[in-house]
Amino acid sequence: MHPLNLISTTFSLLLTIIFYNARVHAAHTSNWAVLVSTSRFWFNYRHLSNTLSLYRTVKRLGIPDSQILLLLPDDMACNPRNAFPGTVYSNSDRRMDLYGTNIEVDYRGYEVTVENFIRLLTDRWEEGVPASKRLLTDEGSNLLIYMTGHGGNEFLKFQDSEEISSWDLADAFSQMREKKRYNEMLFMIDTCQANTLFRQFYADGVIATGSSEEDESSYSHHADNDVGVAVIDRWTYYVLDFLEKEVTELNSDKTLGDLFDSYDVDKIHSRPGVRWDLFPGGEEAGRSRRVVDFFGNVQGVEVQSRDASEELQRDLEGLMKLVEEYQEFAAAQEQNRTLTDEVMAQRDVMKQGQVQVQDMKPMSSIRLKKDTFSPRQIAGAIVLTGLGSLWYFGSKLIV
């Protein structure tokens, strides 16, 4: 291989390694949440409060409204039966209004349908659908999907008029995987026979958990006598209890393993389930994922700090300068070869008596410096310099 080709190939390879390394370290770049209540009517008040409770939690942990899709089929806050108009509570002491003034509902009332939910997940929309109604995730996005309502064996009802099946969800998630719409996904569902809803899943990168096994009901936790109905379900109540007490900071080290270990059948009155087999690394890898990797805002996702970026730029400029110097050296070699060929030709002519000695070009003009580096030494220097830059850049990456 010609020395110039060798050095170009080496330099290109180093750049590829550097930026591939940066991309790998920045694989998880954002967190999104899709929170769905599927029930209408006043007596399903608890399903709305379940969803709004999760909504409040992910906002507390830093996920902005622009990355939360909230689907509410009914507006219990404005229901004429509500003794406390404009409010929704999940506890009988009514210490916290979940509705309040800082809530953004993306799909409301009859917009909450199976078709719209599938379109939302797969991004199969007609032109003109606003960004606020779309799930704008990519291959770097971790996704939390929470669903609650009335269900049965491998189905969940939407507003008592249609159903979504385990196969529907499985196919939608598979399309999302094919279209690189998520990095990792946590699927959570609170309904009767909830664990059957993730039975048919087959897309990679999914952890699924639910409130109850096949032929088990999912129970409400308690009622508010003044509101007149149950205000939250048991499984969601204890999930929130863990999140509120244990995950108090945006950089909390509590893991999904800690969350799932907190499930107490005696308190929940059903058997929650977890499915790990679709997640790379299985249960061991899934249990080690932090809760805030799905419930919180992504912290420190910059590929490099400003200082590291400047230093990397200087390293790359140094490599480029070294390449330019070698190119000049190679060009000089080519010129010297040409001069040498000319002198040898002149010698041949001299032997034939066609020219005089004084017409020859002096040999000193073609003499190379004794301390000139060989092409192999130059290529080695390039490789070592590049690898040193790669090592230094890698140490500056922020995971």
Tab-separated table of C-alpha atoms in Angstrom, residues 97-324:
chain	number	residue	atom	x	y	z
A	97	ASP	CA	-55.230	18.031	43.910
A	98	LEU	CA	-53.955	15.961	40.964
A	99	TYR	CA	-55.807	18.064	38.422
A	100	GLY	CA	-54.944	21.611	39.438
A	101	THR	CA	-53.918	24.207	36.868
A	102	ASN	CA	-50.691	22.652	35.562
A	103	ILE	CA	-51.960	19.766	33.477
A	104	GLU	CA	-51.770	19.163	29.727
A	105	VAL	CA	-54.185	16.557	28.365
A	106	ASP	CA	-53.161	15.459	24.869
A	107	TYR	CA	-56.103	13.146	24.074
A	108	ARG	CA	-59.429	13.789	25.738
A	109	GLY	CA	-62.860	12.187	25.650
A	110	TYR	CA	-63.670	10.295	22.461
A	111	GLU	CA	-60.185	10.932	21.089
A	112	VAL	CA	-59.026	8.079	23.352
A	113	THR	CA	-59.582	5.142	21.007
A	114	VAL	CA	-57.679	1.982	20.129
A	115	GLU	CA	-56.946	3.347	16.663
A	116	ASN	CA	-55.497	6.615	17.952
A	117	PHE	CA	-53.454	4.789	20.577
A	118	ILE	CA	-51.903	2.464	17.960
A	119	ARG	CA	-51.280	5.410	15.631
A	120	LEU	CA	-49.627	7.260	18.495
A	121	LEU	CA	-47.232	4.388	19.207
A	122	THR	CA	-46.337	3.663	15.584
A	123	ASP	CA	-46.437	7.297	14.370
A	124	ARG	CA	-48.809	6.441	11.522
A	125	TRP	CA	-50.554	9.779	11.161
A	126	GLU	CA	-51.941	11.794	8.321
A	127	GLU	CA	-50.248	15.081	7.514
A	128	GLY	CA	-51.191	17.968	9.760
A	129	VAL	CA	-51.294	16.154	13.098
A	130	PRO	CA	-49.566	18.546	15.541
A	131	ALA	CA	-46.394	17.604	17.378
A	132	SER	CA	-48.233	17.844	20.718
A	133	LYS	CA	-50.274	14.777	19.738
A	134	ARG	CA	-47.326	12.703	18.499
A	135	LEU	CA	-44.808	10.473	20.204
A	136	LEU	CA	-41.586	11.908	18.778
A	137	THR	CA	-39.234	9.289	20.142
A	138	ASP	CA	-36.153	7.821	18.456
A	139	GLU	CA	-33.646	5.014	18.986
A	140	GLY	CA	-32.171	6.873	21.967
A	141	SER	CA	-35.467	7.224	23.855
A	142	ASN	CA	-36.449	5.212	26.907
A	143	LEU	CA	-40.224	4.876	27.026
A	144	LEU	CA	-42.635	4.370	29.940
A	145	ILE	CA	-46.127	3.165	28.989
A	146	TYR	CA	-48.714	3.016	31.781
A	147	MET	CA	-52.265	1.803	31.168
A	148	THR	CA	-55.225	1.343	33.505
A	149	GLY	CA	-58.873	0.411	33.080
A	150	HIS	CA	-61.122	-2.643	32.913
A	151	GLY	CA	-59.690	-5.749	31.291
A	152	GLY	CA	-59.719	-9.526	31.061
A	153	ASN	CA	-57.698	-12.391	29.633
A	154	GLU	CA	-55.417	-10.724	27.036
A	155	PHE	CA	-57.626	-7.672	26.451
A	156	LEU	CA	-58.203	-4.169	27.826
A	157	LYS	CA	-61.430	-2.267	27.222
A	158	PHE	CA	-61.443	1.258	25.833
A	159	GLN	CA	-64.454	3.243	27.083
A	160	ASP	CA	-66.661	0.134	27.233
A	161	SER	CA	-67.011	0.247	23.435
A	162	GLU	CA	-63.895	-1.485	22.039
A	163	GLU	CA	-60.927	-3.557	23.144
A	164	ILE	CA	-57.198	-3.747	22.576
A	165	SER	CA	-55.621	-7.188	22.750
A	166	SER	CA	-52.249	-8.499	23.784
A	167	TRP	CA	-51.525	-9.200	20.108
A	168	ASP	CA	-52.395	-5.600	19.158
A	169	LEU	CA	-49.925	-4.288	21.687
A	170	ALA	CA	-47.275	-6.850	20.701
A	171	ASP	CA	-47.500	-5.944	17.012
A	172	ALA	CA	-47.418	-2.206	17.752
A	173	PHE	CA	-44.285	-2.590	19.877
A	174	SER	CA	-42.681	-4.700	17.157
A	175	GLN	CA	-43.342	-1.948	14.616
A	176	MET	CA	-41.842	0.566	17.010
A	177	ARG	CA	-38.731	-1.580	17.336
A	178	GLU	CA	-38.404	-1.947	13.574
A	179	LYS	CA	-38.756	1.817	13.131
A	180	LYS	CA	-36.227	2.477	15.943
A	181	ARG	CA	-38.726	4.388	18.047
A	182	TYR	CA	-37.320	3.406	21.434
A	183	ASN	CA	-34.148	2.333	23.164
A	184	GLU	CA	-35.709	0.513	26.136
A	185	MET	CA	-39.335	0.275	27.221
A	186	LEU	CA	-41.081	-0.236	30.567
A	187	PHE	CA	-44.694	-1.362	30.138
A	188	MET	CA	-46.958	-1.137	33.219
A	189	ILE	CA	-50.634	-2.068	33.422
A	190	ASP	CA	-53.204	-2.047	36.239
A	191	THR	CA	-56.329	-4.011	35.378
A	192	CYS	CA	-57.927	-7.369	36.076
A	193	GLN	CA	-55.763	-10.223	34.690
A	194	ALA	CA	-53.183	-7.580	33.788
A	195	ASN	CA	-50.258	-9.958	33.322
A	196	THR	CA	-51.975	-11.618	30.358
A	197	LEU	CA	-51.733	-8.336	28.421
A	198	PHE	CA	-47.983	-8.764	27.932
A	199	ARG	CA	-48.106	-12.499	27.269
A	200	GLN	CA	-47.752	-12.115	23.476
A	201	PHE	CA	-44.996	-9.479	23.428
A	202	TYR	CA	-41.992	-10.333	21.241
A	203	ALA	CA	-40.160	-7.042	20.593
A	204	ASP	CA	-36.703	-6.691	22.099
A	205	GLY	CA	-35.861	-4.226	24.836
A	206	VAL	CA	-39.135	-4.443	26.789
A	207	ILE	CA	-39.648	-4.947	30.530
A	208	ALA	CA	-43.306	-5.548	31.400
A	209	THR	CA	-45.085	-5.604	34.744
A	210	GLY	CA	-48.731	-5.850	35.747
A	211	SER	CA	-51.019	-5.938	38.771
A	212	SER	CA	-52.584	-9.403	38.595
A	213	GLU	CA	-52.318	-12.907	37.163
A	214	GLU	CA	-54.830	-14.689	34.940
A	215	ASP	CA	-58.219	-15.125	36.642
A	216	GLU	CA	-57.323	-12.539	39.296
A	217	SER	CA	-58.983	-9.179	39.786
A	218	SER	CA	-57.234	-5.893	40.393
A	219	TYR	CA	-58.716	-4.197	43.430
A	220	SER	CA	-59.301	-0.622	44.507
A	221	HIS	CA	-57.442	0.597	47.571
A	222	HIS	CA	-59.906	2.826	49.362
A	223	ALA	CA	-62.851	5.153	48.804
A	224	ASP	CA	-63.536	8.753	49.727
A	225	ASN	CA	-66.979	8.940	51.300
A	226	ASP	CA	-67.416	12.570	50.267
A	227	VAL	CA	-66.445	11.842	46.674
A	228	GLY	CA	-68.562	8.697	46.870
A	229	VAL	CA	-66.316	6.301	44.902
A	230	ALA	CA	-62.959	4.515	45.141
A	231	VAL	CA	-60.154	6.974	44.403
A	232	ILE	CA	-57.175	4.726	43.527
A	233	ASP	CA	-56.299	1.088	42.772
A	234	ARG	CA	-54.146	-1.002	45.092
A	235	TRP	CA	-51.259	-1.906	42.814
A	236	THR	CA	-50.857	1.653	41.535
A	237	TYR	CA	-51.151	2.955	45.092
A	238	TYR	CA	-48.175	0.885	46.269
A	239	VAL	CA	-46.124	1.636	43.162
A	240	LEU	CA	-46.649	5.330	43.886
A	241	ASP	CA	-45.902	4.783	47.567
A	242	PHE	CA	-42.480	3.423	46.612
A	243	LEU	CA	-41.823	6.209	44.118
A	244	GLU	CA	-42.814	8.965	46.534
A	245	LYS	CA	-40.833	7.604	49.500
A	246	GLU	CA	-37.788	6.026	47.846
A	247	VAL	CA	-37.234	7.960	44.617
A	248	THR	CA	-36.981	11.487	45.939
A	249	GLU	CA	-34.172	12.847	43.750
A	250	LEU	CA	-33.587	13.072	40.019
A	251	ASN	CA	-30.342	11.094	40.355
A	252	SER	CA	-31.755	8.389	42.653
A	253	ASP	CA	-29.960	5.030	42.499
A	254	LYS	CA	-33.097	2.994	43.253
A	255	THR	CA	-33.512	0.287	40.637
A	256	LEU	CA	-36.396	-1.511	38.972
A	257	GLY	CA	-35.360	-4.513	41.049
A	258	ASP	CA	-36.000	-2.456	44.189
A	259	LEU	CA	-39.393	-1.373	42.867
A	260	PHE	CA	-40.524	-4.875	41.942
A	261	ASP	CA	-39.223	-6.323	45.216
A	262	SER	CA	-41.474	-3.860	47.051
A	263	TYR	CA	-44.591	-5.625	45.715
A	264	ASP	CA	-46.473	-7.147	48.662
A	265	VAL	CA	-49.211	-9.618	47.728
A	266	ASP	CA	-50.826	-9.263	51.164
A	267	LYS	CA	-51.298	-5.543	50.546
A	268	ILE	CA	-52.067	-5.632	46.827
A	269	HIS	CA	-54.499	-8.610	47.156
A	270	SER	CA	-53.350	-9.967	43.784
A	271	ARG	CA	-50.122	-11.357	42.351
A	272	PRO	CA	-48.177	-8.792	40.341
A	273	GLY	CA	-46.030	-10.124	37.522
A	274	VAL	CA	-42.824	-9.124	35.747
A	275	ARG	CA	-41.521	-10.235	32.377
A	276	TRP	CA	-37.772	-9.964	31.764
A	277	ASP	CA	-36.999	-12.307	28.880
A	278	LEU	CA	-37.273	-9.688	26.119
A	279	PHE	CA	-34.744	-7.389	27.745
A	280	PRO	CA	-31.082	-7.689	26.672
A	281	GLY	CA	-29.269	-9.366	29.548
A	282	GLY	CA	-32.499	-10.731	31.009
A	283	GLU	CA	-33.526	-10.267	34.614
A	284	GLU	CA	-30.054	-9.395	35.888
A	285	ALA	CA	-29.694	-6.470	33.474
A	286	GLY	CA	-33.304	-5.364	33.896
A	287	ARG	CA	-33.173	-5.334	37.687
A	288	SER	CA	-30.108	-3.080	37.587
A	289	ARG	CA	-31.838	-0.360	35.545
A	290	ARG	CA	-32.518	2.715	37.624
A	291	VAL	CA	-36.105	3.768	38.173
A	292	VAL	CA	-35.265	7.261	36.892
A	293	ASP	CA	-34.080	5.719	33.621
A	294	PHE	CA	-37.810	5.523	32.816
A	295	PHE	CA	-39.611	7.787	35.313
A	296	GLY	CA	-37.200	10.723	35.335
A	297	ASN	CA	-35.546	13.184	33.037
A	298	VAL	CA	-32.261	12.113	31.480
A	299	GLN	CA	-29.345	13.615	33.386
A	300	GLY	CA	-25.887	14.265	31.890
A	301	VAL	CA	-26.523	13.009	28.371
A	302	GLU	CA	-24.035	15.346	26.675
A	303	VAL	CA	-21.479	13.307	24.757
A	304	GLN	CA	-18.696	15.515	26.070
A	305	SER	CA	-18.153	18.592	28.169
A	306	ARG	CA	-17.157	21.887	26.606
A	307	ASP	CA	-13.551	21.472	27.751
A	308	ALA	CA	-13.416	17.916	26.407
A	309	SER	CA	-14.849	19.110	23.105
A	310	GLU	CA	-12.189	21.779	22.777
A	311	GLU	CA	-9.417	19.338	23.660
A	312	LEU	CA	-10.745	16.786	21.181
A	313	GLN	CA	-10.782	19.489	18.520
A	314	ARG	CA	-7.159	20.310	19.267
A	315	ASP	CA	-6.248	16.610	19.078
A	316	LEU	CA	-7.942	16.264	15.715
A	317	GLU	CA	-6.229	19.413	14.442
A	318	GLY	CA	-2.907	17.919	15.559
A	319	LEU	CA	-3.641	14.743	13.634
A	320	MET	CA	-4.535	16.753	10.551
A	321	LYS	CA	-1.330	18.755	10.832
A	322	LEU	CA	0.688	15.547	11.125
A	323	VAL	CA	-1.019	14.214	8.005
A	324	GLU	CA	-0.212	17.433	6.127
